[in-house]
Short mmCIF file of C-alpha atoms and ligand atoms in Angstrom, two decimals:
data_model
loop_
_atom_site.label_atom_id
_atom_site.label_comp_id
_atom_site.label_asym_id
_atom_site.label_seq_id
_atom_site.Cartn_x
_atom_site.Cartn_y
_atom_site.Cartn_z
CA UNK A 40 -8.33 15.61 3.27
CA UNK A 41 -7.42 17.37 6.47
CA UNK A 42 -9.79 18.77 9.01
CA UNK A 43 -9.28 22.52 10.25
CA UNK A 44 -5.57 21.81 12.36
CA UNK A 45 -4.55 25.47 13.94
CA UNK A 46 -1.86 27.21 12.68
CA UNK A 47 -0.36 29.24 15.32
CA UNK A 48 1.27 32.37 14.22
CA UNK A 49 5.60 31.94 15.32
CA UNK A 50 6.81 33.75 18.25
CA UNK A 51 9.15 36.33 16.72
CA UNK A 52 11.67 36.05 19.59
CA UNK A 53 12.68 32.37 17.68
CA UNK A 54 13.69 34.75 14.62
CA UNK A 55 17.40 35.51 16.17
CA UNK A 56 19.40 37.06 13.28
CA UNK A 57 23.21 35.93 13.83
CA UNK A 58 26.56 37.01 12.10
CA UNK A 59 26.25 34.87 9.27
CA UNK A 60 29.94 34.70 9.21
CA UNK A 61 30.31 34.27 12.33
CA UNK A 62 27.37 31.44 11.95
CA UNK A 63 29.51 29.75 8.86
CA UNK A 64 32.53 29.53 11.06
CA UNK A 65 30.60 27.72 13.27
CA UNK A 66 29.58 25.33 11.29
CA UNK A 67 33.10 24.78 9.71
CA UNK A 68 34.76 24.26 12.98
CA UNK A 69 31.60 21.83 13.94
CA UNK A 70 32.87 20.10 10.68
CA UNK A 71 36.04 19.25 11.78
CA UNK A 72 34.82 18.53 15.55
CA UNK A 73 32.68 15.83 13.94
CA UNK A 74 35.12 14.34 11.35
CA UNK A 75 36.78 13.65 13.95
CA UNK A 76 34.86 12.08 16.01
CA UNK A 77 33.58 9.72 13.75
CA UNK A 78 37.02 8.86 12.45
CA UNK A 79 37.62 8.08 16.42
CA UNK A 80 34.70 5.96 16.45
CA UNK A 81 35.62 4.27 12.95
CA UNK A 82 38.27 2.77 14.42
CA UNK A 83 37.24 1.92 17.83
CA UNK A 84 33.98 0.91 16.61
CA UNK A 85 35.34 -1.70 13.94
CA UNK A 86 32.61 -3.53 12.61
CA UNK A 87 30.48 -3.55 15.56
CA UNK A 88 27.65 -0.83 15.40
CA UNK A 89 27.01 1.65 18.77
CA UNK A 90 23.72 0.75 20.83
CA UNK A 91 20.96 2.91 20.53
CA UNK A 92 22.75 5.44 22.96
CA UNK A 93 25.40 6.32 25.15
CA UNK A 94 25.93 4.88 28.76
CA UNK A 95 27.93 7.16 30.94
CA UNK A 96 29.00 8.77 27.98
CA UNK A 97 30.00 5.68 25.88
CA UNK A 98 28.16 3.67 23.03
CA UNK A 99 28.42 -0.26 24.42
CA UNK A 100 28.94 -1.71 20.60
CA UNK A 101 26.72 -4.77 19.55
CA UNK A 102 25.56 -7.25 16.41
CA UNK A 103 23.53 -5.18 13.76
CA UNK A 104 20.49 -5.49 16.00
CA UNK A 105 17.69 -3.41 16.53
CA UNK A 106 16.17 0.16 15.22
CA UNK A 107 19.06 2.13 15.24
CA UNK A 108 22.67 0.57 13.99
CA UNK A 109 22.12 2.51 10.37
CA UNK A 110 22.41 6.33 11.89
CA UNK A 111 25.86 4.81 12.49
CA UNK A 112 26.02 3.52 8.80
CA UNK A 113 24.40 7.49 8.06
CA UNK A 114 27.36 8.94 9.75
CA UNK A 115 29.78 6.90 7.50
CA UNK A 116 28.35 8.11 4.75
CA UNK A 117 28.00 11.71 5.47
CA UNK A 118 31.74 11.94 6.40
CA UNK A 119 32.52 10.34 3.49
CA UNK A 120 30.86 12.79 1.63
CA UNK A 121 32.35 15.30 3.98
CA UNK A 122 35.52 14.61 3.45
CA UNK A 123 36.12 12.00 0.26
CA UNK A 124 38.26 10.04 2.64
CA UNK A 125 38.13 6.08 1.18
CA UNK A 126 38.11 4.78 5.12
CA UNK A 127 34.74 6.19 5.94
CA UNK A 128 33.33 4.52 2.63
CA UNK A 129 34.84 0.84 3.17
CA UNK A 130 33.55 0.99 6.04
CA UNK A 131 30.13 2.01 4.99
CA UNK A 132 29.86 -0.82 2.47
CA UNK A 133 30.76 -3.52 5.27
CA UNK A 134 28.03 -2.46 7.36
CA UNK A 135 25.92 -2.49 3.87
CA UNK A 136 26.48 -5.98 3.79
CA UNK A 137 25.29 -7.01 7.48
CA UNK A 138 22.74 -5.03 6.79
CA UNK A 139 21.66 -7.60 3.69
CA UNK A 140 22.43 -10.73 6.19
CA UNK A 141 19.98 -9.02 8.44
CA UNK A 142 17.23 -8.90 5.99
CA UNK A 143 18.17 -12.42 4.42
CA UNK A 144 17.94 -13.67 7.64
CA UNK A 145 14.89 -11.39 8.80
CA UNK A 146 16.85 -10.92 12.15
CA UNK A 147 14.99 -8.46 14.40
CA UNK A 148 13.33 -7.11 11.53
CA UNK A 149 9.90 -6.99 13.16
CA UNK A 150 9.36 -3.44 13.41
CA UNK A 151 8.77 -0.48 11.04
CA UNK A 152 11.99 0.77 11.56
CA UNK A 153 13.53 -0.92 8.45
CA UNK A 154 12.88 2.38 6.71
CA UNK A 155 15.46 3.84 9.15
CA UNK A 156 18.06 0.90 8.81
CA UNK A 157 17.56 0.14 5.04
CA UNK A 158 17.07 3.78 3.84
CA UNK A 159 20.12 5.34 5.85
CA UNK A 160 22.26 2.21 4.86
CA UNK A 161 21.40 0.68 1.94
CA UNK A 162 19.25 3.53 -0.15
CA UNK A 163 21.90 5.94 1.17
CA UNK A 164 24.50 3.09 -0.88
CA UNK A 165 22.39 2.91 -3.93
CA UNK A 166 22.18 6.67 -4.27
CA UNK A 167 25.89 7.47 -3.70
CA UNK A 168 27.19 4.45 -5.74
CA UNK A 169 25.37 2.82 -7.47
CA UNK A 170 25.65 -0.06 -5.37
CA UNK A 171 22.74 -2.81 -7.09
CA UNK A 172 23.44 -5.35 -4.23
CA UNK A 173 22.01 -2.89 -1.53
CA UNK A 174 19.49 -1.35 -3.82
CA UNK A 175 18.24 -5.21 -3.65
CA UNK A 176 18.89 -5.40 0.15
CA UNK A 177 16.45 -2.22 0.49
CA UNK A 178 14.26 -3.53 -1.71
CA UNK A 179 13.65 -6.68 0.30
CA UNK A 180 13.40 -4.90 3.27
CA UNK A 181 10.27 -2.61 1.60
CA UNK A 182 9.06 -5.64 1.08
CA UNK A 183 9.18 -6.97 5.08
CA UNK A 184 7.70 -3.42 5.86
CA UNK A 185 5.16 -3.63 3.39
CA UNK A 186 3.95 -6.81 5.35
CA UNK A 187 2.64 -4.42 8.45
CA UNK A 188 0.44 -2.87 6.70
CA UNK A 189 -3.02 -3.17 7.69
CA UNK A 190 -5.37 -3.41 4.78
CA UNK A 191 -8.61 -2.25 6.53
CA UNK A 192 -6.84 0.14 8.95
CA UNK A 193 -4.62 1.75 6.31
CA UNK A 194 -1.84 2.12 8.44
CA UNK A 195 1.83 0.28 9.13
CA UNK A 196 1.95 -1.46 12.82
CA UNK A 197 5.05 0.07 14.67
CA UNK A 198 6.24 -2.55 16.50
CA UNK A 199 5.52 -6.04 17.63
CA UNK A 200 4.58 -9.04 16.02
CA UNK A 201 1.67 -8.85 13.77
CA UNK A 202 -0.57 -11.04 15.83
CA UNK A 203 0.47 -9.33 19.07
CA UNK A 204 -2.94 -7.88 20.31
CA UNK A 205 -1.29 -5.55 22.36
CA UNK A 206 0.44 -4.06 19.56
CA UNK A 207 -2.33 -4.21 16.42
CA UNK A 208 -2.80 -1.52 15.22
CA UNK A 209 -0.75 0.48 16.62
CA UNK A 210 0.85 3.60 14.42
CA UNK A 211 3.43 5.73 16.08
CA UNK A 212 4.58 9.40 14.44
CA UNK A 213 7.85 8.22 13.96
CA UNK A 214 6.71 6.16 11.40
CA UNK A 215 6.67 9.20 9.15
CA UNK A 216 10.45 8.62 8.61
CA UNK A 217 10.20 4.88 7.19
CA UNK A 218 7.88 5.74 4.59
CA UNK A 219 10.48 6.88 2.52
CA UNK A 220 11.63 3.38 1.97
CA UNK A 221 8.26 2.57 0.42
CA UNK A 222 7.95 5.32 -1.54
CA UNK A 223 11.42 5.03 -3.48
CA UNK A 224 10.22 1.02 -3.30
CA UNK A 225 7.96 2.03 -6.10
CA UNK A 226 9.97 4.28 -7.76
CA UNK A 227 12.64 1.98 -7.80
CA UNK A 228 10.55 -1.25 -9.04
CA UNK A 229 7.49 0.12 -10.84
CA UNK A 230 5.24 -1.69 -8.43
CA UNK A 231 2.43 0.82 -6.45
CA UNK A 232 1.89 -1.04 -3.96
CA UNK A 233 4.63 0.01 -1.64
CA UNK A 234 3.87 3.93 -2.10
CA UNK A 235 0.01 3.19 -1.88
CA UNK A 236 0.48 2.17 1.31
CA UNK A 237 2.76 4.42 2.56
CA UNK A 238 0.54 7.12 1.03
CA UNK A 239 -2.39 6.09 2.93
CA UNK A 240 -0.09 5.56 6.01
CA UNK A 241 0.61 9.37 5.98
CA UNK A 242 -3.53 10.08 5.63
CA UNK A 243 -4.11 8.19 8.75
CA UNK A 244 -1.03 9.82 10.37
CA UNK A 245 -2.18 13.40 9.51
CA UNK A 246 -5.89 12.65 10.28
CA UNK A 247 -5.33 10.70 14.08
CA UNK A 248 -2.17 11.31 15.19
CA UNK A 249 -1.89 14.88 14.64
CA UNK A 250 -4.67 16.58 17.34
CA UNK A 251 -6.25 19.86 16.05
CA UNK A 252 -3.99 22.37 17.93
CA UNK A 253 -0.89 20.68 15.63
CA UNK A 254 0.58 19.32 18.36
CA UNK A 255 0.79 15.28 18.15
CA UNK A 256 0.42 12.03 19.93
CA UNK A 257 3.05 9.53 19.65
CA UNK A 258 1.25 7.03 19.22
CA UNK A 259 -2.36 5.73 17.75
CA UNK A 260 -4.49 2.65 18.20
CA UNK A 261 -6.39 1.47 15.00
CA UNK A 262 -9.19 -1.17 14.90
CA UNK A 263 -7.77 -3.92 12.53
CA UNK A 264 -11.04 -5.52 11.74
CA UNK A 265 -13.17 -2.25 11.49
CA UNK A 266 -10.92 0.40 10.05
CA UNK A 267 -11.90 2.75 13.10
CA UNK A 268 -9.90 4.61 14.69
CA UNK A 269 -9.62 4.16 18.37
CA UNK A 270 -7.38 5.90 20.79
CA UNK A 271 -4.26 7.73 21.32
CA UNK A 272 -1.89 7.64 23.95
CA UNK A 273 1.93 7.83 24.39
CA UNK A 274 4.87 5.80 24.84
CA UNK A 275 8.12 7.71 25.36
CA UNK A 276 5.95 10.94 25.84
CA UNK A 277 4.82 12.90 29.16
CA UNK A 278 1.25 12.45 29.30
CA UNK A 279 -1.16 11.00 26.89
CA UNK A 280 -2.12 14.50 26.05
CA UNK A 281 0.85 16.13 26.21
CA UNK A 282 3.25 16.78 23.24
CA UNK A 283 6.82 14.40 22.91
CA UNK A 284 9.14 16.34 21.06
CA UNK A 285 11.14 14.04 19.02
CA UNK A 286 7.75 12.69 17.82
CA UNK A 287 6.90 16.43 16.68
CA UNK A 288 10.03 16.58 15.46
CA UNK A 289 9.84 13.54 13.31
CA UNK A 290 6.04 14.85 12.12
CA UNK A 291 7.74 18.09 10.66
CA UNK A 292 10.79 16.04 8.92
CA UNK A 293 8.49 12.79 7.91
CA UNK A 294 5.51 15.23 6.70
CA UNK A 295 7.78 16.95 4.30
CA UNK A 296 9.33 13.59 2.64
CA UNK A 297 5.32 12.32 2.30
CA UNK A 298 5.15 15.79 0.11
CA UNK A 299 8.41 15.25 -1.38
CA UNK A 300 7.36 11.70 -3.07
CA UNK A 301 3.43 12.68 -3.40
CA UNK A 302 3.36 16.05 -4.15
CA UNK A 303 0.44 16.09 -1.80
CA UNK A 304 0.96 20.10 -0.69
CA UNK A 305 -1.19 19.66 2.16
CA UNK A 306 1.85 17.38 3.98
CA UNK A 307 4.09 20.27 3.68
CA UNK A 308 0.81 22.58 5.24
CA UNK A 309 0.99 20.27 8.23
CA UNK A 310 4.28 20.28 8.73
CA UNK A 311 4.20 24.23 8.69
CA UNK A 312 1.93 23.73 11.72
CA UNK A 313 3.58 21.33 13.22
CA UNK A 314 6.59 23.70 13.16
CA UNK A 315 4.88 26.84 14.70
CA UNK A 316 3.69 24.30 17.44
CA UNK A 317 7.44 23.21 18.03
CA UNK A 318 8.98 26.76 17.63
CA UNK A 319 6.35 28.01 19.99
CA UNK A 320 7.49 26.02 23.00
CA UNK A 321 11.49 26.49 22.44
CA UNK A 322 13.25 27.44 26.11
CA UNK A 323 15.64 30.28 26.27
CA UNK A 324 18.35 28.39 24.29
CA UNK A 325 16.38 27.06 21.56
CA UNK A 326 16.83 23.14 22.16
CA UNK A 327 13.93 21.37 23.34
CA UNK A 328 12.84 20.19 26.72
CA UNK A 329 12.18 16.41 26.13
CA UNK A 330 8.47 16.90 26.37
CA UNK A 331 6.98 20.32 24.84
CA UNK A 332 4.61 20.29 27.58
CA UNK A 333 7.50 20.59 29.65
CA UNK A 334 8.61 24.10 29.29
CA UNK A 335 8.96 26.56 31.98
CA UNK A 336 10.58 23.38 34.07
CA UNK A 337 13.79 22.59 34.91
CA UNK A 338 13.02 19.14 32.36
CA UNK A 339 15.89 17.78 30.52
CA UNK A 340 16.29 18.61 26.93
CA UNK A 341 16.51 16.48 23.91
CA UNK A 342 18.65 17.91 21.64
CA UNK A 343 18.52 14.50 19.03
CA UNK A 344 14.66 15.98 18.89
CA UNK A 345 16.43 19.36 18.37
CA UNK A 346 18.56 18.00 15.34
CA UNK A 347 16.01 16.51 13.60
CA UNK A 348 13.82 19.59 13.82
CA UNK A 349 16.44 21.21 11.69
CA UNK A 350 16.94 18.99 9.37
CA UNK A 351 12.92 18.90 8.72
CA UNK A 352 13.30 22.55 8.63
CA UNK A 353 15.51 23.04 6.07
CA UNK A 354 14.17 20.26 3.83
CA UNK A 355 10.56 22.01 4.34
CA UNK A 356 11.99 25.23 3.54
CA UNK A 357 13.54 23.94 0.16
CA UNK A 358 9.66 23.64 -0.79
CA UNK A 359 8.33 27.29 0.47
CA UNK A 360 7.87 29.73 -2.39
CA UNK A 361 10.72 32.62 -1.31
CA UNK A 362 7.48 34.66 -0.65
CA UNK A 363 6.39 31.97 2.25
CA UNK A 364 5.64 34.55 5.55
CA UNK A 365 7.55 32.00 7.85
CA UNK A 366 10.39 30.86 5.42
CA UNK A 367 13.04 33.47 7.08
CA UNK A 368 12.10 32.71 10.10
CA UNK A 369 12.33 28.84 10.32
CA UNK A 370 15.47 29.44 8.73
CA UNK A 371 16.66 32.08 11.48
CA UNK A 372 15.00 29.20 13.98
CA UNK A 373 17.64 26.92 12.10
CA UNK A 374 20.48 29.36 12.79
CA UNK A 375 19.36 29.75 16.07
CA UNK A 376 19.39 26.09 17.39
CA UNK A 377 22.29 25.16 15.30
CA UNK A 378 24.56 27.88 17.10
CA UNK A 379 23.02 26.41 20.09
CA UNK A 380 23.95 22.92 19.46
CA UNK A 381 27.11 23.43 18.30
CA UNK A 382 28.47 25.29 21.04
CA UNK A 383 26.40 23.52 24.23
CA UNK A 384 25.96 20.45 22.76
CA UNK A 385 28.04 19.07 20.84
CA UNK A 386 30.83 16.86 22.02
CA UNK A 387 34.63 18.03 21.99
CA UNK A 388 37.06 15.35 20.58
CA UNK A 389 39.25 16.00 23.64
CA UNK A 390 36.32 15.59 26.18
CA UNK A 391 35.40 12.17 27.45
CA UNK A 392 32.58 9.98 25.94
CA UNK A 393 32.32 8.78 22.39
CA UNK A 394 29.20 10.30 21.03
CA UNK A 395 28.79 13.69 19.53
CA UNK A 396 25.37 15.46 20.32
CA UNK A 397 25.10 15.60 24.01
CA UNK A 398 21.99 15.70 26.34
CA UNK A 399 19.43 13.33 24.41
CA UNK A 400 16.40 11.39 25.87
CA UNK A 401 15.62 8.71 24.77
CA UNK A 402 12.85 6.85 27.41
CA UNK A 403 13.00 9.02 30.40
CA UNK A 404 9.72 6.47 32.33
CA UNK A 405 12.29 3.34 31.91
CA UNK A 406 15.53 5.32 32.30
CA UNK A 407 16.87 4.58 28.80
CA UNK A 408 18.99 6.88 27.53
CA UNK A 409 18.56 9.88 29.56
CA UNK A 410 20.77 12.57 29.29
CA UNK A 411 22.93 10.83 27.07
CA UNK A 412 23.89 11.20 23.17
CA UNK A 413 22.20 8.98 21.46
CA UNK A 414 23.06 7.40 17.31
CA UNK A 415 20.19 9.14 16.01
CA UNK A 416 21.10 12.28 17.44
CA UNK A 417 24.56 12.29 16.35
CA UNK A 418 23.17 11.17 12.75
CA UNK A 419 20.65 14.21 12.29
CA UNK A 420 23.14 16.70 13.64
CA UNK A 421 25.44 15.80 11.49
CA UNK A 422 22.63 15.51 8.44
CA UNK A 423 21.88 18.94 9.43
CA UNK A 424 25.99 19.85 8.98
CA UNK A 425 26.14 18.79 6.03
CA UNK A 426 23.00 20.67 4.47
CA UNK A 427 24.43 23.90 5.94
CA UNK A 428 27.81 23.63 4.85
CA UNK A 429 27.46 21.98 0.72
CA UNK A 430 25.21 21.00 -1.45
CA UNK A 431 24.02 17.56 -0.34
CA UNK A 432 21.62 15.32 -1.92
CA UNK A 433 18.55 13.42 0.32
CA UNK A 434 19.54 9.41 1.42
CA UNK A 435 15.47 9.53 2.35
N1 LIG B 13 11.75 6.05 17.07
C1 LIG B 13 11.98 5.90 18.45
C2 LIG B 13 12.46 7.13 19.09
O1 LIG B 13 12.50 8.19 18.48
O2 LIG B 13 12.81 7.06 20.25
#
């Protein structure tokens, strides 16, 4: 399936060995930093959801409206699961139910982010509880996502409406993460159709948007009527050419879940490669400048891009054989930008502001988001928490 896509060999300065106690400490102190936190927000928050990010330091709260209200949702869940505390759960289930008058409704649903909203929110519900209500609200989002697929194209349209000609076609990497939805879809319902197309999503993905050096573009135009593919360019990204990190950062993660529900080994292969690409271009303290093509600059980092490298990580390396020749390191890259995170990063519950991962970008060209924490990035760090610190079972 995939064309020759270099695999560069990792930098062994990336492979920092740290004390692991010293390392699980850490993490337990980041534990309570962040339970608290959230229980902050919980109740400042009520049941209004945090924009996409911060704004001088502070989420402005709004309706359940567009891509990104369910990494608030994510964060209920995970500190319920944290900490067993009823609060974080009733609150959960609330947002649970917007989130099915969203999708009844089909308010601001035109995008392919439902697999972020439903998956984090509702599938996270089903999973934990049992909850049949938002197992039907996911479901009828898969549907509304199933919709932008392009028969003859074989991908999903990111954004826009479907007769937008400025959007056809047009598949981002990000994408990687909403397949998911589709995937348990069919598991969930019998029906094909939903993992067909997010199977043939992540062929297009790993054939157009990945370039042959592993590094990616964020996004890729598709003829509709022809099937053939056309050009790629960016959005949030540098340059055209150059490499955005959270959209590597989503290939590694999104890559991994296509081989968790296919069993397709060449996803995991990619995301190996995507991986040494990302590793490769670390700065001294192992979060990401915004832009991989950026380092050796004074650029900005993204550490929400850092976050969800980690959590791709570790997911990837719970699919290496122990005898993998870059499982110990990714795992001592893990360590590395974890420590990093935690102690630059993330927020202190006595500091000002009200989000928890510090120094995210999220559209530098339009000044959105930049230098701010943003809810994703406060989701995947925490994600990333929780896999460290107990046994934890995947909402994707
Ligand atoms: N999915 C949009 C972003 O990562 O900014």
């Amino acid at each position: 399936m995939l064309r020759q896509i270099v695999k560069e060999p990792l930098h062994s300065q990336y492979a920092i060995s740290e004390d692991h106690l010293a390392f699980q400490q850490q993490l337990q102190s980041a534990r309570e930093q962040v339970l608290g936190l959230i229980s902050r927000n919980l109740s400042d928050f009520g049941e209004k959801f945090p924009a996409e990010t911060c704004v001088d330091g502070y989420y402005p709260l709004t309706e359940n409206v567009e891509w990104t209200t369910s990494f608030w949702t994510g964060q209920l869940w995970l500190a319920w699961e944290m900490s067993g505390e009823a609060k974080f759960r009733a609150l959960a289930e609330k947002n649970v139910r917007s989130f099915g008058l969203r999708i009844a409704a089909r308010e601001d649903t035109n995008t392919h982010d439902l697999g972020f909203l439903y998956t984090l929110s509702c599938v996270a519900d089903w999973r934990l509880t049992g909850n049949k209500e938002a197992r039907g609200f996911a479901l009828l989002a898969a549907e509304a996502l199933l919709e932008r697929f392009h028969e003859k194209a074989k991908i999903i349209q990111a954004w826009g409406d479907l007769s937008d000609p400025e959007q056809a076609g047009r598949m981002i990497i990000d994408c990687n993460m909403n397949l998911p939805l589709l995937y348990w879809a069919s598991e969930q319902t019998g029906d094909g159709r939903f993992a067909a197309a997010a199977y043939q999503h992540a062929i297009q993905a790993a054939r157009y948007l990945v370039r042959d050096d592993a590094s990616t573009y964020h996004t890729y135009y598709m003829d509709i009527q022809t099937g053939e593919p056309r050009f790629g360019s960016t959005q949030q990204g540098y340059a055209d050419d150059s490499c955005w990190s959270r959209g590597q950062a989503w290939g590694i993660y999104g890559f991994t879940l296509s081989f968790l529900y296919t069993g397709n080994k060449e996803f995991l292969e990619l995301s190996k490669r995507l991986a040494n690409y990302f590793l490769n271009r670390l700065p001294e303290d192992n979060v990401c400048h915004w832009d991989l093509a950026l380092l050796g600059t004074d650029a900005l980092r993204d550490s929400s891009a850092a976050a969800i490298a980690v959590c791709g990580l570790l997911e990837l390396c719970k699919h290496l054989p122990i005898v993998d020749p870059d499982r110990a390191d990714y795992l001592a890259a893990v360590r590395a930008i974890m420590s990093s995170l935690s102690q630059n990063y993330l927020s202190k519950i006595e500091e000002s502001g009200n989000g928890l991962l510090k120094h995210s970008v999220y559209h530098l060209a339009s000044n959105k988001g930049v230098d701010q924490a943003a809810s994703w990035g406060d989701y995947f760090y925490v994600e990333a928490l929780v896999r460290l610190t107990q046994s934890w079972k995947l909402y994707w």
